[in-house]
CSV table of C-alpha atoms in Angstrom, one decimal:
chain,number,residue,atom,x,y,z
A,1,MET,CA,100.8,115.2,89.2
A,2,LEU,CA,97.3,114.2,90.2
A,3,ASN,CA,95.8,110.9,89.0
A,4,LYS,CA,92.4,109.3,89.4
A,5,THR,CA,92.2,105.5,90.0
A,6,ARG,CA,90.2,102.9,91.7
A,7,GLY,CA,91.9,100.9,94.4
A,8,ILE,CA,91.6,97.8,96.7
A,9,VAL,CA,93.2,98.0,100.1
A,10,ILE,CA,95.6,95.1,100.8
A,11,ASN,CA,96.9,96.0,104.2
A,12,TYR,CA,98.3,98.8,106.3
A,13,ILE,CA,100.8,99.4,109.1
A,14,ARG,CA,100.7,102.1,111.8
A,15,TYR,CA,103.2,104.9,111.3
A,16,ARG,CA,104.1,107.2,114.1
A,17,GLU,CA,101.3,108.3,116.4
A,18,THR,CA,98.4,108.9,114.1
A,19,SER,CA,99.4,107.9,110.5
A,20,VAL,CA,99.3,104.8,108.5
A,21,ILE,CA,101.3,103.4,105.5
A,22,VAL,CA,98.9,101.4,103.3
A,23,ASN,CA,99.4,99.1,100.4
A,24,ILE,CA,96.7,99.5,97.8
A,25,PHE,CA,96.3,97.6,94.5
A,26,THR,CA,95.3,100.3,92.0
A,27,GLU,CA,93.6,99.9,88.7
A,28,GLU,CA,96.0,102.3,86.9
A,29,PHE,CA,99.3,101.8,88.7
A,30,GLY,CA,99.3,98.3,90.1
A,31,ILE,CA,100.4,97.8,93.7
A,32,GLN,CA,101.4,101.1,95.4
A,33,THR,CA,102.2,102.3,98.8
A,34,TYR,CA,100.7,105.4,100.3
A,35,ILE,CA,101.1,107.4,103.5
A,36,GLU,CA,98.1,109.0,105.1
A,37,ASN,CA,98.8,111.4,108.0
A,38,GLY,CA,96.6,111.8,111.0
A,39,VAL,CA,94.1,109.1,109.9
A,40,ARG,CA,94.1,107.6,113.4
A,41,SER,CA,93.3,110.8,115.2
A,42,ALA,CA,89.9,111.5,116.5
A,43,LYS,CA,89.5,114.5,114.2
A,44,SER,CA,90.6,112.8,111.0
A,45,LYS,CA,88.6,113.4,107.9
A,46,ASN,CA,89.5,110.1,106.4
A,47,LYS,CA,88.6,107.5,109.0
A,48,ILE,CA,90.7,104.4,109.5
A,49,ALA,CA,87.7,102.3,108.3
A,50,LEU,CA,88.7,103.3,104.7
A,51,PHE,CA,91.9,101.3,105.1
A,52,GLN,CA,90.5,98.0,106.2
A,53,PRO,CA,91.5,95.0,104.0
A,54,LEU,CA,89.7,94.7,100.7
A,55,THR,CA,88.0,98.1,101.0
A,56,LEU,CA,87.1,99.3,97.5
A,57,LEU,CA,88.2,102.9,97.0
A,58,ASP,CA,88.0,105.8,94.6
A,59,LEU,CA,91.3,107.7,94.8
A,60,VAL,CA,93.0,110.9,93.6
A,61,ILE,CA,96.6,110.4,94.2
A,62,TYR,CA,99.9,112.2,93.9
A,63,GLN,CA,102.0,109.8,91.9
A,64,LYS,CA,105.3,111.4,93.0
A,65,GLY,CA,106.3,111.1,96.6
A,66,LYS,CA,109.5,110.8,98.7
A,67,ASN,CA,111.3,107.9,100.1
A,68,ILE,CA,110.7,107.5,103.8
A,69,ALA,CA,111.5,103.8,103.9
A,70,ALA,CA,114.4,101.9,102.4
A,71,ASN,CA,114.0,101.4,98.7
A,72,LYS,CA,110.2,101.9,99.0
A,73,GLN,CA,108.5,104.7,97.1
A,74,ILE,CA,105.8,106.2,99.2
A,75,HIS,CA,103.0,108.3,97.5
A,76,ARG,CA,100.4,110.5,98.9
A,77,ILE,CA,96.6,110.5,98.6
A,78,ALA,CA,94.9,113.8,97.7
A,79,GLU,CA,91.3,112.5,97.9
A,80,ILE,CA,89.7,109.3,99.0
A,81,LYS,CA,86.2,107.8,99.3
A,82,CYS,CA,84.6,104.4,99.4
A,83,ASN,CA,83.7,103.0,96.0
A,84,THR,CA,81.3,100.3,97.1
A,85,PRO,CA,80.3,100.1,100.8
A,86,PHE,CA,80.2,96.6,102.3
A,87,HIS,CA,77.1,95.2,103.8
A,88,THR,CA,78.2,91.9,105.3
A,89,LEU,CA,82.0,91.4,104.7
A,90,PRO,CA,83.3,93.2,107.9
A,91,TYR,CA,80.5,91.8,110.1
A,92,ASP,CA,80.2,88.1,109.1
A,93,ILE,CA,82.9,86.1,110.9
A,94,TYR,CA,83.1,83.5,108.1
A,95,LYS,CA,83.4,86.1,105.4
A,96,SER,CA,85.9,88.2,107.3
A,97,SER,CA,88.1,85.2,107.9
A,98,ILE,CA,88.1,84.4,104.1
A,99,ALA,CA,88.8,88.1,103.4
A,100,LEU,CA,91.8,88.1,105.8
A,101,PHE,CA,93.2,85.0,104.1
A,102,ILE,CA,92.8,86.5,100.7
A,103,THR,CA,94.5,89.7,101.6
A,104,GLU,CA,97.5,87.8,103.0
A,105,VAL,CA,97.8,85.9,99.7
A,106,LEU,CA,97.4,89.1,97.7
A,107,GLY,CA,99.9,91.0,99.8
A,108,LYS,CA,102.5,88.3,99.0
A,109,SER,CA,101.7,87.8,95.3
A,110,LEU,CA,100.9,91.2,93.8
A,111,LYS,CA,104.2,92.8,92.9
A,112,GLU,CA,103.7,94.7,89.6
A,113,GLU,CA,103.7,98.5,89.7
A,114,THR,CA,101.8,98.8,86.5
A,115,GLY,CA,98.1,98.8,85.7
A,116,ASN,CA,96.3,95.5,85.0
A,117,HIS,CA,92.7,96.3,84.3
A,118,LEU,CA,91.6,92.7,83.9
A,119,LEU,CA,93.1,91.6,87.2
A,120,PHE,CA,91.6,94.6,88.9
A,121,GLU,CA,88.1,93.8,87.6
A,122,PHE,CA,88.5,90.2,88.7
A,123,LEU,CA,89.4,91.2,92.2
A,124,HIS,CA,86.8,94.0,92.4
A,125,ASN,CA,84.0,91.7,91.2
A,126,SER,CA,85.0,88.8,93.4
A,127,ILE,CA,85.1,91.0,96.5
A,128,VAL,CA,81.6,92.4,95.7
A,129,TRP,CA,80.3,88.9,95.1
A,130,LEU,CA,81.5,87.7,98.5
A,131,ASP,CA,80.0,90.7,100.2
A,132,GLU,CA,76.6,90.3,98.5
A,133,VAL,CA,76.2,86.5,98.6
A,134,GLU,CA,74.0,85.1,101.4
A,135,GLU,CA,74.9,81.5,101.5
A,136,HIS,CA,77.0,78.7,99.9
A,137,PHE,CA,80.3,80.7,99.8
A,138,GLU,CA,82.4,78.2,101.7
A,139,ASN,CA,84.4,77.3,98.6
A,140,PHE,CA,85.0,80.9,97.5
A,141,HIS,CA,88.6,81.0,98.6
A,142,LEU,CA,89.4,77.9,96.7
A,143,GLN,CA,87.8,79.1,93.5
A,144,PHE,CA,89.4,82.6,94.0
A,145,LEU,CA,92.9,81.1,94.2
A,146,LEU,CA,92.4,79.0,91.2
A,147,GLN,CA,91.2,81.9,89.1
A,148,LEU,CA,93.8,84.3,90.5
A,149,GLY,CA,96.5,82.0,89.2
A,150,THR,CA,95.3,82.8,85.6
A,151,PHE,CA,96.3,86.4,86.1
A,152,LEU,CA,99.5,85.6,87.9
A,153,GLY,CA,100.7,83.4,85.0
A,154,PHE,CA,100.5,79.8,86.4
A,155,SER,CA,96.9,78.7,86.2
A,156,PRO,CA,96.6,74.9,85.8
A,157,GLU,CA,94.6,73.4,83.0
A,158,ASN,CA,93.2,70.7,85.3
A,159,ALA,CA,93.7,69.2,88.7
A,160,HIS,CA,96.0,66.4,87.4
A,161,GLU,CA,98.5,69.2,86.4
A,162,ILE,CA,98.6,70.3,90.0
A,163,SER,CA,99.2,66.8,91.3
A,164,HIS,CA,101.9,66.2,88.7
A,165,GLU,CA,103.8,69.4,89.6
A,166,LEU,CA,103.5,68.6,93.3
A,167,SER,CA,104.9,65.1,92.7
A,168,LEU,CA,107.9,66.5,90.8
A,169,HIS,CA,108.8,68.4,94.0
A,170,ASN,CA,108.1,65.4,96.3
A,171,LEU,CA,105.1,67.0,97.8
A,172,PRO,CA,101.8,65.3,98.7
A,173,VAL,CA,99.5,64.8,95.7
A,174,LEU,CA,95.8,64.8,95.4
A,175,SER,CA,93.7,61.7,95.5
A,176,LYS,CA,91.6,60.9,92.5
A,177,THR,CA,88.5,61.9,94.4
A,178,LEU,CA,90.0,65.3,95.3
A,179,GLU,CA,91.2,65.7,91.7
A,180,ASN,CA,87.7,65.3,90.5
A,181,GLN,CA,86.4,67.9,93.0
A,182,LEU,CA,89.1,70.3,92.1
A,183,ASP,CA,88.3,69.9,88.4
A,184,ILE,CA,84.7,70.9,89.2
A,185,LEU,CA,86.0,74.0,91.1
A,186,LEU,CA,88.2,74.9,88.2
A,187,ASN,CA,85.3,75.0,85.8
A,188,THR,CA,82.4,76.5,87.8
A,189,PRO,CA,81.7,80.1,88.7
A,190,TYR,CA,81.3,81.2,92.3
A,191,HIS,CA,77.5,80.9,92.3
A,192,GLN,CA,77.6,77.3,91.0
A,193,SER,CA,80.1,76.0,93.6
A,194,PRO,CA,79.7,72.3,94.4
A,195,ARG,CA,79.1,71.0,97.9
A,196,ILE,CA,82.4,69.8,99.5
A,197,ASP,CA,82.9,68.6,103.0
A,198,ARG,CA,85.2,70.5,105.3
A,199,ASN,CA,87.9,67.8,105.4
A,200,SER,CA,88.1,67.7,101.6
A,201,ARG,CA,88.0,71.5,101.4
A,202,ASN,CA,91.0,71.7,103.8
A,203,GLN,CA,93.0,69.2,101.8
A,204,LEU,CA,92.3,71.0,98.6
A,205,LEU,CA,93.3,74.3,100.1
A,206,GLU,CA,96.6,72.8,101.3
A,207,SER,CA,97.4,71.5,97.8
A,208,ILE,CA,96.5,74.8,96.2
A,209,ILE,CA,98.8,76.7,98.6
A,210,LEU,CA,101.6,74.2,97.9
A,211,PHE,CA,101.1,74.8,94.2
A,212,TYR,CA,101.2,78.6,94.8
A,213,ARG,CA,104.4,78.2,96.8
A,214,LEU,CA,106.1,76.6,93.8
A,215,HIS,CA,105.4,79.7,91.8
A,216,ILE,CA,105.7,82.5,94.3
A,217,ASP,CA,108.8,82.5,96.4
A,218,THR,CA,107.5,85.1,98.8
A,219,LEU,CA,104.4,83.2,99.7
A,220,GLY,CA,105.9,81.6,102.7
């Protein structure tokens, strides 16, 4: 059966000589795995660029496929095209680094094989914002993780809640200064991100990742 859906590429692995197996978070079916044959050949209609991390796609997919990997349902793509072409994300080293970090987190945290329209809109809009913004996006990944937690079911009410939970597991807690900065990040949209120095940003990121690890066993 053919189905239309939007999708966000999470990652892919090479399969045989010219094919790829790609994980895509779809609007209608959640996280799904697809095989695309011949995509790495010179004559391929669907170029490998369509399967780069965070690429936004319009898909027509066959929802039934066959098992070609242990306990993993593999589907096939009937039609594919780019939904929103990127202007800066693949070419700006700072943005692409943030994008790779985000895809790693998403690859380990998105597990549901059912549609989640609100989560999809959040991811889609966040990726478009990162591509279009010209400056002051250095805190984007921090704000992204804090907002993503809302959709994954463990968003903190405030920074002290994160410190408290870390302390319960004998993990390093945030200083009062960092708690104040994190509270601002929790309550501001991307375009109103506060200025935070690199050292503080790194410490905040470490604490947020520790917080994620308490809730997602597969995060690593």
